[in-house]
mmCIF file of C-alpha atoms in Angstrom:
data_model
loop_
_atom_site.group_PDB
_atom_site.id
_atom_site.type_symbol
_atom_site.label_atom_id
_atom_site.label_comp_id
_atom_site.label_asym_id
_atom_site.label_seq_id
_atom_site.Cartn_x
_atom_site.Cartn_y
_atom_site.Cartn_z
ATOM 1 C CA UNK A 1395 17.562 3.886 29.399
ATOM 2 C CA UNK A 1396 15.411 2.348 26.671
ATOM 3 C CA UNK A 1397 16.590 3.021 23.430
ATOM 4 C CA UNK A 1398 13.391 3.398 21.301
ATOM 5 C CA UNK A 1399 15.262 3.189 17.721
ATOM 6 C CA UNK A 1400 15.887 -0.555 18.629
ATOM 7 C CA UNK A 1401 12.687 -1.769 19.246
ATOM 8 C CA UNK A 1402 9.859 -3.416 16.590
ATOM 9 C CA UNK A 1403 7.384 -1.407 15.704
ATOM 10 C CA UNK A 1404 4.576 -3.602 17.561
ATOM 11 C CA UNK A 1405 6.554 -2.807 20.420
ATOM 12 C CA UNK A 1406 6.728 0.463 20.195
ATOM 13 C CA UNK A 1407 2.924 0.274 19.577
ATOM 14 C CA UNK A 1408 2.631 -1.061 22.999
ATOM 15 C CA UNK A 1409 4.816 1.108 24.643
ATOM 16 C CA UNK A 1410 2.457 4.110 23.337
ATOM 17 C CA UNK A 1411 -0.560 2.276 24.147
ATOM 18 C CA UNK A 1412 0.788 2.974 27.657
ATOM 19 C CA UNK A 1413 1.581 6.065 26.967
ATOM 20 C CA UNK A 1414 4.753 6.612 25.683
ATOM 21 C CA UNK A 1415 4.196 9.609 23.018
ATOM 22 C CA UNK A 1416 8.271 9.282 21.540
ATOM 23 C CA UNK A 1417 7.046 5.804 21.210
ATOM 24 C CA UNK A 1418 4.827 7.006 18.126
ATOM 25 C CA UNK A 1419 6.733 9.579 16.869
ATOM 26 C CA UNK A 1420 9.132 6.255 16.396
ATOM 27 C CA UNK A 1421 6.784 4.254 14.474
ATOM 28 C CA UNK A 1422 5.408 7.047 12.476
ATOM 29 C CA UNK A 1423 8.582 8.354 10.978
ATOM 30 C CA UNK A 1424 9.092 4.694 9.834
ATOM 31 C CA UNK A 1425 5.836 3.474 8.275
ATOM 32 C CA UNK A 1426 4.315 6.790 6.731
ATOM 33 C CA UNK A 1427 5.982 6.642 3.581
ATOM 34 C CA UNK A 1428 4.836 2.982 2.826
ATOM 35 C CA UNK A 1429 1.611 3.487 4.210
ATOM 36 C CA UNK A 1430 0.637 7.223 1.986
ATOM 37 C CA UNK A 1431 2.402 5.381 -0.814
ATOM 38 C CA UNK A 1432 -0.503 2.680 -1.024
ATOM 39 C CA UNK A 1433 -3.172 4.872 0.264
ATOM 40 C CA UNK A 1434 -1.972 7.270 -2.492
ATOM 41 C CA UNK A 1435 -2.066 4.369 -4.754
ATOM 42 C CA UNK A 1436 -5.743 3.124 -4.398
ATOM 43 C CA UNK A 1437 -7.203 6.990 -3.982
ATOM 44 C CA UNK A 1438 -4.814 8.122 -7.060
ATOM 45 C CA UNK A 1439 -5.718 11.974 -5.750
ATOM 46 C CA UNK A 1440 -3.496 13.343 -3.241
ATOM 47 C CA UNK A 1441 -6.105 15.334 -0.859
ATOM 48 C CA UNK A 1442 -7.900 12.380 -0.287
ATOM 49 C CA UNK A 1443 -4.889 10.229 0.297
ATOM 50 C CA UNK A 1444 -4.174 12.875 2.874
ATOM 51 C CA UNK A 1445 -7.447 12.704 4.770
ATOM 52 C CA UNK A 1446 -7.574 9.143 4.368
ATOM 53 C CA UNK A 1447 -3.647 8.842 5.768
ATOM 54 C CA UNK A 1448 -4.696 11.487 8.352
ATOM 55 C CA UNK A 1449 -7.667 9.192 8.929
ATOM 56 C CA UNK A 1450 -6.172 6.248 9.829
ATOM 57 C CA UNK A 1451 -3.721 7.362 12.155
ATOM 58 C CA UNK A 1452 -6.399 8.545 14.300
ATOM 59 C CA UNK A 1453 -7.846 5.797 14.587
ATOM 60 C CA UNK A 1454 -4.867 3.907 14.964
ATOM 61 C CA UNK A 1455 -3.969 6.454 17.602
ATOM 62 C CA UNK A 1456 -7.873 5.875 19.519
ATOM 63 C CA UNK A 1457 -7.244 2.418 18.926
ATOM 64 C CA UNK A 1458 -3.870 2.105 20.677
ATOM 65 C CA UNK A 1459 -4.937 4.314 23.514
ATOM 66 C CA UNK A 1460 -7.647 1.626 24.536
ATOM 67 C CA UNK A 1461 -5.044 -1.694 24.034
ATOM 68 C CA UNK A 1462 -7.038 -2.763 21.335
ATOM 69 C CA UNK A 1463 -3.289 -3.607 19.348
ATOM 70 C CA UNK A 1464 -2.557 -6.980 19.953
ATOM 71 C CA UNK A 1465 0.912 -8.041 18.631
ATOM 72 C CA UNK A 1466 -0.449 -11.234 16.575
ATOM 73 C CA UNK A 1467 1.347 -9.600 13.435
ATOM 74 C CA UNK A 1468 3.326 -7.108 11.751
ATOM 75 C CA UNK A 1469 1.953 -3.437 12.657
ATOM 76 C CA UNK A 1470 2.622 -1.948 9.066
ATOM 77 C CA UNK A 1471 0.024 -5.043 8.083
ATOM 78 C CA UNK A 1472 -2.138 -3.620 11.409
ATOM 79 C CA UNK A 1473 -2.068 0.066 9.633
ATOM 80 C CA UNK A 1474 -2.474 -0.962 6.288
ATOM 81 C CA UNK A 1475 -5.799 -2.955 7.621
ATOM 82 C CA UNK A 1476 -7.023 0.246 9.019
ATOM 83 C CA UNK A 1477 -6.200 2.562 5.899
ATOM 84 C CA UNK A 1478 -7.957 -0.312 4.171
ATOM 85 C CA UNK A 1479 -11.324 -0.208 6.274
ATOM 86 C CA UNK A 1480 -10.777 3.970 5.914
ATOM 87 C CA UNK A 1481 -11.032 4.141 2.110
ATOM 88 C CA UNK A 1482 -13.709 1.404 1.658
ATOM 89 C CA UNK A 1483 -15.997 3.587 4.192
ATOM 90 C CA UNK A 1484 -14.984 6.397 1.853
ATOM 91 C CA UNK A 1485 -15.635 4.572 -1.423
ATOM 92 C CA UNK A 1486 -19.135 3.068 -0.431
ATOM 93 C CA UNK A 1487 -20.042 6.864 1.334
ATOM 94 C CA UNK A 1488 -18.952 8.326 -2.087
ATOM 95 C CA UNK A 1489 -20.648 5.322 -3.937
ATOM 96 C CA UNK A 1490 -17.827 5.368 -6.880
ATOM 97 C CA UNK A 1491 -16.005 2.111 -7.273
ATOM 98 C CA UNK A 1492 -12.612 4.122 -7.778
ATOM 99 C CA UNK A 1493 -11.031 7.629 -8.147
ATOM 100 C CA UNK A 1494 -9.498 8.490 -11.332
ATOM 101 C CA UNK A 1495 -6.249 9.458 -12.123
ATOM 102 C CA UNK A 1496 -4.616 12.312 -13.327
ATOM 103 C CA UNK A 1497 -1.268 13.427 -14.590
ATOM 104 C CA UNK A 1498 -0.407 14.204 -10.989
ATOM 105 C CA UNK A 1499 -0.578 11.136 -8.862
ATOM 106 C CA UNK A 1500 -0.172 8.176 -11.126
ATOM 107 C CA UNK A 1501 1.901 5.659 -10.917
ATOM 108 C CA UNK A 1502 4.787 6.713 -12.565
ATOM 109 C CA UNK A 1503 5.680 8.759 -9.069
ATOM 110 C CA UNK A 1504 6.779 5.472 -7.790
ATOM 111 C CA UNK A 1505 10.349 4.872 -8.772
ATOM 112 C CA UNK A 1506 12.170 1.657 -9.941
ATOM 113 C CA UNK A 1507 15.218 3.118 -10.447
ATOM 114 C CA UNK A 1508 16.931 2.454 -6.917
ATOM 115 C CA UNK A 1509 15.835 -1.422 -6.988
ATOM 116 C CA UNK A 1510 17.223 -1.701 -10.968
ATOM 117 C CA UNK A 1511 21.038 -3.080 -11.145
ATOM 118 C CA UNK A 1512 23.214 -3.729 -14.630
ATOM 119 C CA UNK A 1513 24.322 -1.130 -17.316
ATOM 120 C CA UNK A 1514 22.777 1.591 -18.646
ATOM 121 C CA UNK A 1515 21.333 -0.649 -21.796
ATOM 122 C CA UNK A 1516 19.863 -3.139 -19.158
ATOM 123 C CA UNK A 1517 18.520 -0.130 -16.236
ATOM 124 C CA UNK A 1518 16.907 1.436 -19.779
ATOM 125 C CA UNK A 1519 15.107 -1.385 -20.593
ATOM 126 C CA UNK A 1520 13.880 -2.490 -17.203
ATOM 127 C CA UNK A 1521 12.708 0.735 -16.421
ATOM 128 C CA UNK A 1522 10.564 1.236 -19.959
ATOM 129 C CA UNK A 1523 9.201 -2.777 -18.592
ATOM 130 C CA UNK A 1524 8.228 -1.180 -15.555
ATOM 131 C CA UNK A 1525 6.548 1.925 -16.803
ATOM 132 C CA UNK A 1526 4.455 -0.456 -18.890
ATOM 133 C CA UNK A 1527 3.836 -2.678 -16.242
ATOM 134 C CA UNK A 1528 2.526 0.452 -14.410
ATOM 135 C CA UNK A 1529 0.329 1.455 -17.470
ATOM 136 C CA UNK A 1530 -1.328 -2.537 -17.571
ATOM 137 C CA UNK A 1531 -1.608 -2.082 -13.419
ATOM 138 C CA UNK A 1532 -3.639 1.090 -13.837
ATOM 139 C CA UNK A 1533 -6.249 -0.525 -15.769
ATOM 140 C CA UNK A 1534 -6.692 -3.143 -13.783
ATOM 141 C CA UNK A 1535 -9.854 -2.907 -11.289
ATOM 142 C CA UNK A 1536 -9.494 -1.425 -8.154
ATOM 143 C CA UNK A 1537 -9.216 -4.534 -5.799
ATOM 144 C CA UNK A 1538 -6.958 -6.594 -8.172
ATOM 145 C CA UNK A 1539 -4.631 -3.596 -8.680
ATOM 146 C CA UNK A 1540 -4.412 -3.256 -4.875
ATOM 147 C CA UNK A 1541 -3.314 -6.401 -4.632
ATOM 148 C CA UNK A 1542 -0.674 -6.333 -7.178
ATOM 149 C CA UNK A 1543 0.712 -3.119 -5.077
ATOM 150 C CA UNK A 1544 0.755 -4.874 -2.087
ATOM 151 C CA UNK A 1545 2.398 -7.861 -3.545
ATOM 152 C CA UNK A 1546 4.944 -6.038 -5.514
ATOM 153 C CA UNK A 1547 5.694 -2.756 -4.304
ATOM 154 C CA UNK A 1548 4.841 -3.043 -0.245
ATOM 155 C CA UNK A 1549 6.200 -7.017 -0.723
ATOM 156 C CA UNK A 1550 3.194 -8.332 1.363
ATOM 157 C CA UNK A 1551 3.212 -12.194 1.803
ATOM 158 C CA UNK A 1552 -0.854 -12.894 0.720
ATOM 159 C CA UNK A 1553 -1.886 -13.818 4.238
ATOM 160 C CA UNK A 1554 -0.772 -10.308 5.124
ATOM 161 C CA UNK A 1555 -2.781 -9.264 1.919
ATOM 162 C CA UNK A 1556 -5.475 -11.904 3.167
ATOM 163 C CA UNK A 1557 -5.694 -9.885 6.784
ATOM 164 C CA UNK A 1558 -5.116 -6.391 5.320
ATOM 165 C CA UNK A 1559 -8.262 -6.656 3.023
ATOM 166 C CA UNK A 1560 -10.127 -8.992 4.895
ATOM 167 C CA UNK A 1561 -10.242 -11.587 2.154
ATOM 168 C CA UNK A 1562 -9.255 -15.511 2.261
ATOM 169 C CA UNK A 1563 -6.257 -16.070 1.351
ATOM 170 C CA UNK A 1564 -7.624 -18.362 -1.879
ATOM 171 C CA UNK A 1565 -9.524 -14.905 -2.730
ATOM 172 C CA UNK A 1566 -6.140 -12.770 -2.396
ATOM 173 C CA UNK A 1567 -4.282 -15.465 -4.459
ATOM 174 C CA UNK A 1568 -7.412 -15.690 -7.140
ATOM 175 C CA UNK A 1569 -7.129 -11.956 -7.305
ATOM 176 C CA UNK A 1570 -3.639 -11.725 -7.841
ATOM 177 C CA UNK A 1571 -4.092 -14.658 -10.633
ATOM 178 C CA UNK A 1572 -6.983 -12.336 -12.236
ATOM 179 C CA UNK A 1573 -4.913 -9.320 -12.194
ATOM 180 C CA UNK A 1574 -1.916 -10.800 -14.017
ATOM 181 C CA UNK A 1575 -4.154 -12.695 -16.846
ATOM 182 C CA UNK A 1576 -5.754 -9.372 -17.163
ATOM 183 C CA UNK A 1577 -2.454 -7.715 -17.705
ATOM 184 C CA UNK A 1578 -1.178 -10.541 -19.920
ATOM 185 C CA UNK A 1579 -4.222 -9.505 -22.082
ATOM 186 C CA UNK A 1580 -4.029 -6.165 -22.339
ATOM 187 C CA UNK A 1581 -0.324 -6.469 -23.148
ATOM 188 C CA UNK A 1582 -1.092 -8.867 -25.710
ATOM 189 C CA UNK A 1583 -3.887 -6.183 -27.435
ATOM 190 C CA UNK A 1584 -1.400 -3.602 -26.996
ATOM 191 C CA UNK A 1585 1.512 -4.809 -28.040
ATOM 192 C CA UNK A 1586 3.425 -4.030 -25.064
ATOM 193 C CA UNK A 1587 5.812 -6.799 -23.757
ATOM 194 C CA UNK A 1588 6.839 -7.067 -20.054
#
């Protein structure tokens, strides 16, 4: 008996491509969280972060159905690709370059606290760093602070970043280098220090 718990996700992606419906229910449960959490975190409004996570899974779904998976790479990468492709057709049918924020779905819904270590003094002081961090990484424009997420919170390498938003890497990296001068700046205007 195959024991789907202890197989990759790309091959449990194959294994539903040929039909295997557990085989999905597998790989769901273990990327959804990551996946809404960066959908959630381009959109910043949690209805359309639902359609657009809703969205993608169809078509990863339509898109496993007819083998066109191929297991050249990590299949949270494959996802992220699609949710990628899902909210740019959104954006440009919307023509608005982002979706703002409110009180409700910013950043600070992502927690730091479980990957903080040290005393209380030192968890304190990290965690006000990373709420400021947050703060600089909201103002940042959309594709530079989707890079920053990917890079810090989802831990993408930049070719995964590179594939996801079907950029070079150089443009990834150039991004990522634009995002942090820009938040160097703004903390310097500020005053805050991270």
């Amino acid at each position: 008996m195959i024991n789907l718990e202890e197989m990759t996700d790309e091959e449990l992606a194959l294994r539903y491509g040929q039909g295997n419906n557990k085989a999905f229910d597998v790989v769901l449960s273990r990327n959804q969280s990551k996946l809404y959490a960066y959908i959630l975190f381009v959109v910043h409004d949690t209805e359309i972060a639902n359609d657009v996570f809703q969205d993608t899974f169809v078509k990863a779904i339509v898109k496993l159905r007819k083998g066109q998976y191929a297991t050249t790479g990590k299949f949270s990468a494959w996802l992220m690709r699609i949710a990628h492709n899902v909210m740019i057709d959104m954006f440009r049918d919307k023509k608005q370059e982002h979706i703002a924020r409110n009180e409700d779905n910013d950043l600070s819904n992502i927690e730091s606290a479980d990957l903080l270590e040290g005393n209380i003094e030192t968890r304190y002081i990290e965690e006000q760093n990373c709420k400021e961090a947050r703060i600089l990484m909201e103002s940042l424009p959309p594709a530079q602070r989707e890079i920053v997420f990917m890079r810090i919170y989802q831990q993408m390498s930049f070719k995964e970043i590179a594939e996801t938003t079907g950029v070079s890497i150089n443009t990834a990296l150039g991004r990522m280098r634009y995002a942090i001068l820009n938040m160097r700046r703004m903390a310097s205007e500020t005053g805050i220090f991270v």
